[in-house]
mmCIF file of C-alpha atoms and ligand atoms in Angstrom:
data_model
loop_
_atom_site.group_PDB
_atom_site.id
_atom_site.type_symbol
_atom_site.label_atom_id
_atom_site.label_comp_id
_atom_site.label_asym_id
_atom_site.label_seq_id
_atom_site.Cartn_x
_atom_site.Cartn_y
_atom_site.Cartn_z
ATOM 1 C CA UNK A 1 -34.426 -4.407 8.507
ATOM 2 C CA UNK A 2 -31.392 -4.584 10.833
ATOM 3 C CA UNK A 3 -29.457 -1.306 11.530
ATOM 4 C CA UNK A 4 -26.500 -0.828 9.226
ATOM 5 C CA UNK A 5 -23.000 -1.429 10.392
ATOM 6 C CA UNK A 6 -20.560 1.445 10.115
ATOM 7 C CA UNK A 7 -17.164 1.215 8.557
ATOM 8 C CA UNK A 8 -14.781 4.248 8.936
ATOM 9 C CA UNK A 9 -12.348 4.686 5.978
ATOM 10 C CA UNK A 10 -9.197 6.630 6.834
ATOM 11 C CA UNK A 11 -7.525 7.764 3.775
ATOM 12 C CA UNK A 12 -10.800 7.495 1.930
ATOM 13 C CA UNK A 13 -9.920 10.165 -0.748
ATOM 14 C CA UNK A 14 -6.737 8.083 -1.660
ATOM 15 C CA UNK A 15 -5.991 5.206 -3.927
ATOM 16 C CA UNK A 16 -6.475 2.574 -1.244
ATOM 17 C CA UNK A 17 -9.327 4.193 0.808
ATOM 18 C CA UNK A 18 -11.461 5.115 -2.305
ATOM 19 C CA UNK A 19 -11.364 1.455 -3.192
ATOM 20 C CA UNK A 20 -12.545 0.541 0.175
ATOM 21 C CA UNK A 21 -15.234 3.126 0.387
ATOM 22 C CA UNK A 22 -16.488 2.422 -3.041
ATOM 23 C CA UNK A 23 -16.859 -1.280 -2.156
ATOM 24 C CA UNK A 24 -18.655 -0.861 0.946
ATOM 25 C CA UNK A 25 -20.896 1.795 -0.640
ATOM 26 C CA UNK A 26 -22.438 -0.862 -2.729
ATOM 27 C CA UNK A 27 -23.322 -3.045 0.264
ATOM 28 C CA UNK A 28 -26.518 -2.318 1.842
ATOM 29 C CA UNK A 29 -25.498 -3.732 5.243
ATOM 30 C CA UNK A 30 -23.100 -0.981 5.632
ATOM 31 C CA UNK A 31 -22.920 2.679 6.338
ATOM 32 C CA UNK A 32 -19.618 4.171 5.172
ATOM 33 C CA UNK A 33 -17.963 7.083 6.969
ATOM 34 C CA UNK A 34 -15.024 8.736 5.246
ATOM 35 C CA UNK A 35 -12.420 10.763 7.213
ATOM 36 C CA UNK A 36 -10.795 13.525 5.336
ATOM 37 C CA UNK A 37 -8.702 16.612 6.136
ATOM 38 C CA UNK A 38 -10.726 18.630 3.582
ATOM 39 C CA UNK A 39 -14.604 17.510 3.249
ATOM 40 C CA UNK A 40 -14.822 20.188 0.217
ATOM 41 C CA UNK A 41 -12.360 18.462 -2.049
ATOM 42 C CA UNK A 42 -13.588 16.954 -5.286
ATOM 43 C CA UNK A 43 -12.787 13.384 -3.864
ATOM 44 C CA UNK A 44 -14.711 13.963 -0.757
ATOM 45 C CA UNK A 45 -17.700 15.374 -2.823
ATOM 46 C CA UNK A 46 -17.617 12.295 -4.974
ATOM 47 C CA UNK A 47 -17.807 10.108 -2.010
ATOM 48 C CA UNK A 48 -20.702 12.037 -0.483
ATOM 49 C CA UNK A 49 -22.547 11.959 -3.818
ATOM 50 C CA UNK A 50 -22.308 8.190 -3.675
ATOM 51 C CA UNK A 51 -23.727 8.110 -0.197
ATOM 52 C CA UNK A 52 -21.045 8.206 2.145
ATOM 53 C CA UNK A 53 -20.960 10.358 5.255
ATOM 54 C CA UNK A 54 -17.858 12.601 5.020
ATOM 55 C CA UNK A 55 -16.464 13.939 8.175
ATOM 56 C CA UNK A 56 -13.654 16.237 8.713
ATOM 57 C CA UNK A 57 -10.634 14.962 10.752
ATOM 58 C CA UNK A 58 -6.961 14.610 10.884
ATOM 59 C CA UNK A 59 -4.709 11.836 11.978
ATOM 60 C CA UNK A 60 -2.548 14.417 13.928
ATOM 61 C CA UNK A 61 -5.689 15.386 15.885
ATOM 62 C CA UNK A 62 -6.900 12.441 18.259
ATOM 63 C CA UNK A 63 -10.111 14.110 19.210
ATOM 64 C CA UNK A 64 -11.282 14.165 15.591
ATOM 65 C CA UNK A 65 -10.413 10.485 15.569
ATOM 66 C CA UNK A 66 -12.482 9.812 18.638
ATOM 67 C CA UNK A 67 -15.523 11.536 16.940
ATOM 68 C CA UNK A 68 -14.898 9.796 13.595
ATOM 69 C CA UNK A 69 -14.779 6.297 15.006
ATOM 70 C CA UNK A 70 -17.753 6.640 17.310
ATOM 71 C CA UNK A 71 -20.105 3.389 17.216
ATOM 72 C CA UNK A 72 -18.010 1.991 14.369
ATOM 73 C CA UNK A 73 -17.971 -1.579 13.697
ATOM 74 C CA UNK A 74 -14.964 -1.525 11.340
ATOM 75 C CA UNK A 75 -12.254 0.800 10.807
ATOM 76 C CA UNK A 76 -9.869 0.762 7.675
ATOM 77 C CA UNK A 77 -6.620 2.781 8.155
ATOM 78 C CA UNK A 78 -4.152 3.516 5.571
ATOM 79 C CA UNK A 79 -1.216 5.910 6.673
ATOM 80 C CA UNK A 80 0.524 7.578 4.002
ATOM 81 C CA UNK A 81 4.289 8.327 4.043
ATOM 82 C CA UNK A 82 4.790 10.262 0.881
ATOM 83 C CA UNK A 83 2.662 13.275 1.690
ATOM 84 C CA UNK A 84 5.487 14.171 4.274
ATOM 85 C CA UNK A 85 8.348 12.781 2.259
ATOM 86 C CA UNK A 86 8.170 14.653 -0.951
ATOM 87 C CA UNK A 87 7.788 18.084 0.263
ATOM 88 C CA UNK A 88 10.434 17.628 2.997
ATOM 89 C CA UNK A 89 12.797 16.329 0.360
ATOM 90 C CA UNK A 90 12.190 19.129 -1.918
ATOM 91 C CA UNK A 91 12.967 21.769 0.622
ATOM 92 C CA UNK A 92 16.237 19.860 1.698
ATOM 93 C CA UNK A 93 17.287 19.679 -1.929
ATOM 94 C CA UNK A 94 16.562 23.356 -2.464
ATOM 95 C CA UNK A 95 18.740 24.170 0.348
ATOM 96 C CA UNK A 96 21.514 21.973 -1.206
ATOM 97 C CA UNK A 97 21.202 19.324 1.671
ATOM 98 C CA UNK A 98 21.027 15.477 1.527
ATOM 99 C CA UNK A 99 17.547 14.369 0.963
ATOM 100 C CA UNK A 100 18.000 11.780 3.732
ATOM 101 C CA UNK A 101 16.461 13.455 6.802
ATOM 102 C CA UNK A 102 13.277 13.559 4.795
ATOM 103 C CA UNK A 103 12.927 9.871 5.614
ATOM 104 C CA UNK A 104 13.223 10.341 9.326
ATOM 105 C CA UNK A 105 10.618 13.235 9.194
ATOM 106 C CA UNK A 106 8.033 11.188 7.288
ATOM 107 C CA UNK A 107 8.772 8.202 9.617
ATOM 108 C CA UNK A 108 7.943 10.371 12.566
ATOM 109 C CA UNK A 109 4.788 11.667 10.989
ATOM 110 C CA UNK A 110 3.458 8.249 9.678
ATOM 111 C CA UNK A 111 4.099 6.468 13.022
ATOM 112 C CA UNK A 112 2.160 9.257 14.952
ATOM 113 C CA UNK A 113 -0.510 8.840 12.566
ATOM 114 C CA UNK A 114 -0.655 5.314 12.926
ATOM 115 C CA UNK A 115 -0.391 5.565 16.785
ATOM 116 C CA UNK A 116 -3.292 8.035 16.901
ATOM 117 C CA UNK A 117 -5.555 5.967 14.777
ATOM 118 C CA UNK A 118 -4.781 2.826 16.703
ATOM 119 C CA UNK A 119 -5.429 4.486 20.393
ATOM 120 C CA UNK A 120 -8.539 6.062 18.921
ATOM 121 C CA UNK A 121 -9.804 2.661 17.592
ATOM 122 C CA UNK A 122 -8.959 0.859 20.700
ATOM 123 C CA UNK A 123 -11.384 2.846 22.730
ATOM 124 C CA UNK A 124 -14.333 1.901 20.610
ATOM 125 C CA UNK A 125 -16.374 -0.700 22.317
ATOM 126 C CA UNK A 126 -18.516 -1.483 19.259
ATOM 127 C CA UNK A 127 -15.484 -2.097 16.983
ATOM 128 C CA UNK A 128 -15.181 -5.661 15.520
ATOM 129 C CA UNK A 129 -12.538 -5.220 12.983
ATOM 130 C CA UNK A 130 -9.450 -2.874 12.706
ATOM 131 C CA UNK A 131 -7.718 -3.236 9.293
ATOM 132 C CA UNK A 132 -4.438 -1.784 8.843
ATOM 133 C CA UNK A 133 -2.640 -1.445 5.622
ATOM 134 C CA UNK A 134 0.865 -2.721 6.515
ATOM 135 C CA UNK A 135 4.272 -3.285 5.161
ATOM 136 C CA UNK A 136 7.044 -5.268 7.034
ATOM 137 C CA UNK A 137 9.655 -3.459 9.072
ATOM 138 C CA UNK A 138 12.829 -4.115 7.293
ATOM 139 C CA UNK A 139 15.506 -3.382 9.783
ATOM 140 C CA UNK A 140 14.401 -5.826 12.651
ATOM 141 C CA UNK A 141 13.844 -8.562 10.034
ATOM 142 C CA UNK A 142 17.372 -7.958 8.478
ATOM 143 C CA UNK A 143 19.100 -7.290 11.766
ATOM 144 C CA UNK A 144 19.981 -3.792 10.815
ATOM 145 C CA UNK A 145 20.828 -4.517 7.371
ATOM 146 C CA UNK A 146 18.090 -2.611 5.605
ATOM 147 C CA UNK A 147 17.089 0.567 7.400
ATOM 148 C CA UNK A 148 16.813 3.252 4.933
ATOM 149 C CA UNK A 149 13.218 2.666 3.477
ATOM 150 C CA UNK A 150 11.263 4.348 6.202
ATOM 151 C CA UNK A 151 7.838 3.881 4.244
ATOM 152 C CA UNK A 152 8.243 0.152 4.967
ATOM 153 C CA UNK A 153 9.737 0.835 8.688
ATOM 154 C CA UNK A 154 6.909 2.938 9.602
ATOM 155 C CA UNK A 155 4.244 0.609 8.735
ATOM 156 C CA UNK A 156 6.159 -2.191 10.604
ATOM 157 C CA UNK A 157 6.279 0.115 13.596
ATOM 158 C CA UNK A 158 2.595 0.627 13.626
ATOM 159 C CA UNK A 159 1.936 -3.098 13.545
ATOM 160 C CA UNK A 160 4.056 -3.715 16.488
ATOM 161 C CA UNK A 161 2.620 -0.861 18.357
ATOM 162 C CA UNK A 162 -0.844 -2.485 17.968
ATOM 163 C CA UNK A 163 0.397 -5.761 18.968
ATOM 164 C CA UNK A 164 2.449 -4.727 22.066
ATOM 165 C CA UNK A 165 0.731 -1.553 23.282
ATOM 166 C CA UNK A 166 -3.136 -2.442 22.313
ATOM 167 C CA UNK A 167 -3.305 -6.058 22.723
ATOM 168 C CA UNK A 168 -7.398 -6.063 22.839
ATOM 169 C CA UNK A 169 -7.286 -4.094 19.478
ATOM 170 C CA UNK A 170 -4.713 -6.599 18.151
ATOM 171 C CA UNK A 171 -7.309 -9.280 18.737
ATOM 172 C CA UNK A 172 -9.640 -7.588 16.136
ATOM 173 C CA UNK A 173 -6.922 -6.777 13.731
ATOM 174 C CA UNK A 174 -6.503 -8.241 10.391
ATOM 175 C CA UNK A 175 -3.546 -6.819 8.419
ATOM 176 C CA UNK A 176 -3.538 -6.150 4.525
ATOM 177 C CA UNK A 177 -0.032 -6.128 2.914
ATOM 178 C CA UNK A 178 -0.582 -4.356 -0.311
ATOM 179 C CA UNK A 179 1.431 -5.391 -3.196
ATOM 180 C CA UNK A 180 3.193 -2.992 -5.510
ATOM 181 C CA UNK A 181 0.579 -0.765 -7.365
ATOM 182 C CA UNK A 182 0.274 -1.381 -11.120
ATOM 183 C CA UNK A 183 0.996 2.162 -11.377
ATOM 184 C CA UNK A 184 4.436 1.767 -9.590
ATOM 185 C CA UNK A 185 7.388 2.999 -11.569
ATOM 186 C CA UNK A 186 8.872 -0.608 -11.131
ATOM 187 C CA UNK A 187 6.301 -1.854 -13.462
ATOM 188 C CA UNK A 188 6.844 0.821 -16.256
ATOM 189 C CA UNK A 189 9.784 -0.278 -18.382
ATOM 190 C CA UNK A 190 12.057 2.127 -20.313
ATOM 191 C CA UNK A 191 12.866 2.323 -23.999
ATOM 192 C CA UNK A 192 16.373 0.593 -24.180
ATOM 193 C CA UNK A 193 18.575 3.118 -25.910
ATOM 194 C CA UNK A 194 21.046 0.335 -26.975
ATOM 195 C CA UNK A 195 18.448 -1.267 -29.165
ATOM 196 C CA UNK A 196 15.913 -0.710 -31.866
ATOM 197 C CA UNK A 197 12.517 -0.555 -30.109
ATOM 198 C CA UNK A 198 13.161 -2.941 -27.094
ATOM 199 C CA UNK A 199 12.104 -2.184 -23.659
ATOM 200 C CA UNK A 200 13.837 -2.861 -20.399
ATOM 201 C CA UNK A 201 12.735 -3.463 -16.916
ATOM 202 C CA UNK A 202 15.776 -2.217 -14.984
ATOM 203 C CA UNK A 203 15.227 -3.622 -11.356
ATOM 204 C CA UNK A 204 17.471 -4.044 -8.505
ATOM 205 C CA UNK A 205 16.475 -7.576 -7.813
ATOM 206 C CA UNK A 206 17.295 -11.098 -8.974
ATOM 207 C CA UNK A 207 15.261 -12.606 -11.903
ATOM 208 C CA UNK A 208 13.534 -15.039 -9.549
ATOM 209 C CA UNK A 209 12.561 -12.445 -7.107
ATOM 210 C CA UNK A 210 8.716 -12.312 -6.990
ATOM 211 C CA UNK A 211 6.874 -8.873 -6.772
ATOM 212 C CA UNK A 212 3.103 -9.089 -5.882
ATOM 213 C CA UNK A 213 1.264 -6.645 -8.150
ATOM 214 C CA UNK A 214 -2.212 -4.957 -7.523
ATOM 215 C CA UNK A 215 -4.529 -2.631 -9.271
ATOM 216 C CA UNK A 216 -5.175 -0.737 -5.977
ATOM 217 C CA UNK A 217 -8.348 0.966 -6.952
ATOM 218 C CA UNK A 218 -10.052 -2.122 -8.508
ATOM 219 C CA UNK A 219 -8.817 -4.651 -5.833
ATOM 220 C CA UNK A 220 -8.062 -3.425 -2.441
ATOM 221 C CA UNK A 221 -11.662 -2.841 -1.379
ATOM 222 C CA UNK A 222 -12.699 -6.388 -2.355
ATOM 223 C CA UNK A 223 -9.729 -7.773 -0.133
ATOM 224 C CA UNK A 224 -10.595 -5.524 2.795
ATOM 225 C CA UNK A 225 -14.346 -6.606 2.456
ATOM 226 C CA UNK A 226 -13.244 -10.246 2.892
ATOM 227 C CA UNK A 227 -11.169 -9.256 5.748
ATOM 228 C CA UNK A 228 -14.019 -7.552 7.540
ATOM 229 C CA UNK A 229 -16.800 -9.714 6.686
ATOM 230 C CA UNK A 230 -15.456 -13.297 6.411
ATOM 231 C CA UNK A 231 -12.047 -13.771 7.804
ATOM 232 C CA UNK A 232 -10.864 -14.185 11.541
ATOM 233 C CA UNK A 233 -9.182 -11.385 12.853
ATOM 234 C CA UNK A 234 -5.404 -12.002 12.995
ATOM 235 C CA UNK A 235 -5.373 -12.723 9.230
ATOM 236 C CA UNK A 236 -2.260 -11.268 7.525
ATOM 237 C CA UNK A 237 -3.126 -11.061 3.811
ATOM 238 C CA UNK A 238 -0.530 -10.252 1.118
ATOM 239 C CA UNK A 239 -3.026 -8.614 -1.311
ATOM 240 C CA UNK A 240 -2.295 -8.965 -5.099
ATOM 241 C CA UNK A 241 -3.743 -9.615 -8.621
ATOM 242 C CA UNK A 242 -0.589 -11.298 -9.781
ATOM 243 C CA UNK A 243 2.644 -12.436 -8.059
ATOM 244 C CA UNK A 244 5.410 -12.599 -10.637
ATOM 245 C CA UNK A 245 9.043 -13.005 -10.775
ATOM 246 C CA UNK A 246 11.133 -10.103 -12.288
ATOM 247 C CA UNK A 247 11.683 -12.282 -15.420
ATOM 248 C CA UNK A 248 7.910 -12.919 -15.745
ATOM 249 C CA UNK A 249 7.161 -9.325 -15.331
ATOM 250 C CA UNK A 250 8.934 -8.568 -18.643
ATOM 251 C CA UNK A 251 7.508 -11.602 -20.401
ATOM 252 C CA UNK A 252 3.772 -10.814 -19.311
ATOM 253 C CA UNK A 253 4.382 -7.148 -20.427
ATOM 254 C CA UNK A 254 5.806 -8.220 -23.701
ATOM 255 C CA UNK A 255 2.908 -10.406 -24.485
ATOM 256 C CA UNK A 256 0.398 -7.913 -23.580
ATOM 257 C CA UNK A 257 1.979 -5.075 -25.336
ATOM 258 C CA UNK A 258 3.343 -6.896 -28.298
ATOM 259 C CA UNK A 259 6.736 -5.218 -27.850
ATOM 260 C CA UNK A 260 9.972 -6.986 -26.968
ATOM 261 C CA UNK A 261 10.896 -6.553 -23.456
ATOM 262 C CA UNK A 262 13.600 -7.756 -21.257
ATOM 263 C CA UNK A 263 14.506 -7.858 -17.524
ATOM 264 C CA UNK A 264 17.828 -6.217 -16.715
ATOM 265 C CA UNK A 265 19.226 -6.527 -13.182
ATOM 266 C CA UNK A 266 21.068 -3.746 -11.597
ATOM 267 C CA UNK A 267 22.830 -3.380 -8.353
ATOM 268 C CA UNK A 268 20.894 -0.923 -6.001
ATOM 269 C CA UNK A 269 24.269 1.124 -5.763
ATOM 270 C CA UNK A 270 24.406 1.635 -9.562
ATOM 271 C CA UNK A 271 20.708 2.477 -9.555
ATOM 272 C CA UNK A 272 21.270 5.224 -6.836
ATOM 273 C CA UNK A 273 24.567 6.503 -8.304
ATOM 274 C CA UNK A 274 23.858 6.280 -12.084
ATOM 275 C CA UNK A 275 20.032 6.769 -12.111
ATOM 276 C CA UNK A 276 19.576 9.024 -9.028
ATOM 277 C CA UNK A 277 17.050 6.649 -7.356
ATOM 278 C CA UNK A 278 16.877 7.433 -3.752
ATOM 279 C CA UNK A 279 17.729 5.043 -0.828
ATOM 280 C CA UNK A 280 14.120 5.426 0.471
ATOM 281 C CA UNK A 281 12.761 3.752 -2.731
ATOM 282 C CA UNK A 282 15.822 1.326 -3.193
ATOM 283 C CA UNK A 283 16.452 -0.157 0.182
ATOM 284 C CA UNK A 284 13.041 -1.919 0.302
ATOM 285 C CA UNK A 285 13.615 -3.367 -3.044
ATOM 286 C CA UNK A 286 16.858 -4.727 -1.794
ATOM 287 C CA UNK A 287 15.058 -6.151 1.215
ATOM 288 C CA UNK A 288 12.479 -7.765 -0.930
ATOM 289 C CA UNK A 289 15.251 -9.331 -3.096
ATOM 290 C CA UNK A 290 16.726 -10.913 0.051
ATOM 291 C CA UNK A 291 13.735 -11.612 2.264
ATOM 292 C CA UNK A 292 10.655 -11.397 0.016
ATOM 293 C CA UNK A 293 7.817 -8.914 -0.121
ATOM 294 C CA UNK A 294 6.543 -9.838 3.361
ATOM 295 C CA UNK A 295 9.845 -11.003 4.751
ATOM 296 C CA UNK A 296 9.666 -11.745 8.433
ATOM 297 C CA UNK A 297 5.951 -11.586 8.774
ATOM 298 C CA UNK A 298 4.794 -14.943 10.134
ATOM 299 C CA UNK A 299 1.630 -16.669 8.779
ATOM 300 C CA UNK A 300 1.073 -14.597 5.721
ATOM 301 C CA UNK A 301 -1.922 -15.806 3.645
ATOM 302 C CA UNK A 302 -2.444 -15.196 -0.093
ATOM 303 C CA UNK A 303 -5.575 -14.379 -1.932
ATOM 304 C CA UNK A 304 -6.190 -18.141 -2.886
ATOM 305 C CA UNK A 305 -6.568 -19.109 0.739
ATOM 306 C CA UNK A 306 -9.113 -16.818 1.612
ATOM 307 C CA UNK A 307 -12.505 -18.418 2.703
ATOM 308 C CA UNK A 308 -14.363 -16.896 -0.260
ATOM 309 C CA UNK A 309 -12.266 -16.523 -3.349
ATOM 310 C CA UNK A 310 -11.886 -12.778 -4.360
ATOM 311 C CA UNK A 311 -11.758 -12.693 -8.107
ATOM 312 C CA UNK A 312 -9.489 -9.723 -9.260
ATOM 313 C CA UNK A 313 -8.266 -9.435 -12.739
ATOM 314 C CA UNK A 314 -4.735 -10.728 -13.568
ATOM 315 C CA UNK A 315 -2.158 -7.964 -14.419
ATOM 316 C CA UNK A 316 -1.732 -9.524 -17.772
ATOM 317 C CA UNK A 317 -5.543 -9.223 -18.416
ATOM 318 C CA UNK A 318 -5.374 -5.583 -17.196
ATOM 319 C CA UNK A 319 -2.366 -4.843 -19.565
ATOM 320 C CA UNK A 320 -4.221 -6.442 -22.388
ATOM 321 C CA UNK A 321 -7.238 -3.931 -22.117
ATOM 322 C CA UNK A 322 -4.932 -1.140 -22.493
ATOM 323 C CA UNK A 323 -4.581 1.178 -25.644
ATOM 324 C CA UNK A 324 -0.831 0.431 -26.390
ATOM 325 C CA UNK A 325 -0.607 3.072 -29.223
ATOM 326 C CA UNK A 326 -1.513 5.781 -26.802
ATOM 327 C CA UNK A 327 0.588 3.987 -23.809
ATOM 328 C CA UNK A 328 3.789 3.763 -25.802
ATOM 329 C CA UNK A 329 3.357 7.217 -27.402
ATOM 330 C CA UNK A 330 3.178 8.717 -23.809
HETATM 331 N N1 LIG B 1 2.838 2.711 -4.297
HETATM 332 C C1 LIG B 1 2.838 1.418 -3.989
HETATM 333 O O1 LIG B 1 3.091 0.533 -4.994
HETATM 334 C C2 LIG B 1 2.515 1.069 -2.582
HETATM 335 C C3 LIG B 1 2.388 -0.382 -2.334
HETATM 336 C C4 LIG B 1 2.005 -0.663 -0.885
HETATM 337 C C5 LIG B 1 1.820 0.376 -0.123
HETATM 338 N N2 LIG B 1 1.978 1.621 -0.431
HETATM 339 C C6 LIG B 1 1.657 2.720 0.598
HETATM 340 O O2 LIG B 1 0.427 3.242 0.304
HETATM 341 C C7 LIG B 1 0.616 4.626 1.068
HETATM 342 C C8 LIG B 1 -0.138 5.588 0.183
HETATM 343 O O3 LIG B 1 -1.500 5.188 0.062
HETATM 344 P P1 LIG B 1 -2.455 5.935 -1.154
HETATM 345 O O4 LIG B 1 -1.771 5.480 -2.486
HETATM 346 O O5 LIG B 1 -3.853 5.397 -0.868
HETATM 347 O O6 LIG B 1 -2.295 7.416 -0.921
HETATM 348 P P2 LIG B 1 -2.922 8.775 -1.562
HETATM 349 O O7 LIG B 1 -3.621 8.272 -2.657
HETATM 350 O O8 LIG B 1 -1.862 9.731 -1.732
HETATM 351 O O9 LIG B 1 -3.937 9.289 -0.476
HETATM 352 C C9 LIG B 1 -3.217 9.658 0.862
HETATM 353 C C10 LIG B 1 -4.544 9.675 1.790
HETATM 354 O O10 LIG B 1 -4.019 9.867 3.194
HETATM 355 C C11 LIG B 1 -4.934 10.777 3.605
HETATM 356 N N3 LIG B 1 -4.101 11.614 4.727
HETATM 357 C C12 LIG B 1 -2.903 12.159 4.438
HETATM 358 N N4 LIG B 1 -2.585 12.719 5.555
HETATM 359 C C13 LIG B 1 -3.574 12.862 6.369
HETATM 360 C C14 LIG B 1 -3.911 13.193 7.723
HETATM 361 N N5 LIG B 1 -2.998 14.044 8.399
HETATM 362 N N6 LIG B 1 -5.212 12.942 8.245
HETATM 363 C C15 LIG B 1 -5.953 12.298 7.699
HETATM 364 N N7 LIG B 1 -5.910 11.682 6.442
HETATM 365 C C16 LIG B 1 -4.524 11.980 5.731
HETATM 366 C C17 LIG B 1 -5.328 11.766 2.462
HETATM 367 O O11 LIG B 1 -6.560 12.207 2.770
HETATM 368 P P3 LIG B 1 -7.051 13.833 2.654
HETATM 369 O O12 LIG B 1 -5.868 14.455 1.889
HETATM 370 O O13 LIG B 1 -8.333 13.743 2.054
HETATM 371 O O14 LIG B 1 -7.169 14.393 4.082
HETATM 372 C C18 LIG B 1 -5.517 10.559 1.349
HETATM 373 O O15 LIG B 1 -6.864 10.066 1.425
HETATM 374 C C19 LIG B 1 2.009 5.012 1.294
HETATM 375 O O16 LIG B 1 2.123 5.160 2.629
HETATM 376 C C20 LIG B 1 2.706 3.812 0.577
HETATM 377 O O17 LIG B 1 3.959 3.553 1.398
HETATM 378 C C21 LIG B 1 2.233 2.010 -1.569
#
């Protein structure tokens, strides 16, 4: 039997990485190595029980990445913005300050994490694929109009860093643009207080704006497998289970739940001023409204264009399986 190939999963204890690790753990041809800051967490222990090699490492510590990536054939990297942003915002707000510097802080951390992972991967001779979980940089595409969603900006920065600073790694790099998680607040309507029992999706987009939706834990691993095993490097995949307009989101949810739901457009400014939604969250939605979810990214492919069809469950079918009495009571 040929020796197993090694895939290193960065962020393996999180939503995206767990899905990738679980997918590859089922494939006899692969040895799965998971990087975590805390090898003793429940999530790390669960991965170990399933057969993963769990090693301690930190995206702020380049030497730990060099060790983790040794002899790897594939590396999956997801960088997380929110681990920095939420605590930084909480501190700023507790001091009575604007939350906005939290975005700059989280941008600095996420881009450093991405750079460290890229530089470490670029030095691995055995590497065949480097899969990065990306989002488009909004300010460059919009000529400086949308600059405030740094969780998009940071991932766009990392993509540019690979292409410009690590051209050899770029030749081995497929990108996965992950759609909005099914758990995203965008996809949970609120009970419309002006009606008797009607639900409203209040969103800062036009009714024809399309949002890709993905059950990240069920589907990401399957898409990453396709990018690692079957696709050419250089593929930029928009990964989703369903790709629906704002109006369709309300229709699908209504059909599945049996409750009336409507789409209610709202200006981003009103969402910020009246509902307290931060610009970190809102600016990317305004960008999507004008440019699309992968606005400015050239050559994006969608799941149906993959060489082997990745069969994931539609959002509507996922919703139909839910216990609506419990969901609506919550
Ligand atoms: N929500 C959405 O709709 C959506 C859509 C597209 C993209 N995204 C992006 O997805 C990202 C979040 O991914 P997720 O949901 O998988 O996150 P998550 O479940 O919160 O997991 C975060 C992961 O990052 C790892 N991590 C954090 N800091 C680290 C460090 N310094 N060194 C090594 N590992 C570190 C954690 O590992 P340990 O704690 O074990 O070390 C954990 O595995 C965000 O950047 C977000 O912008 C979200």
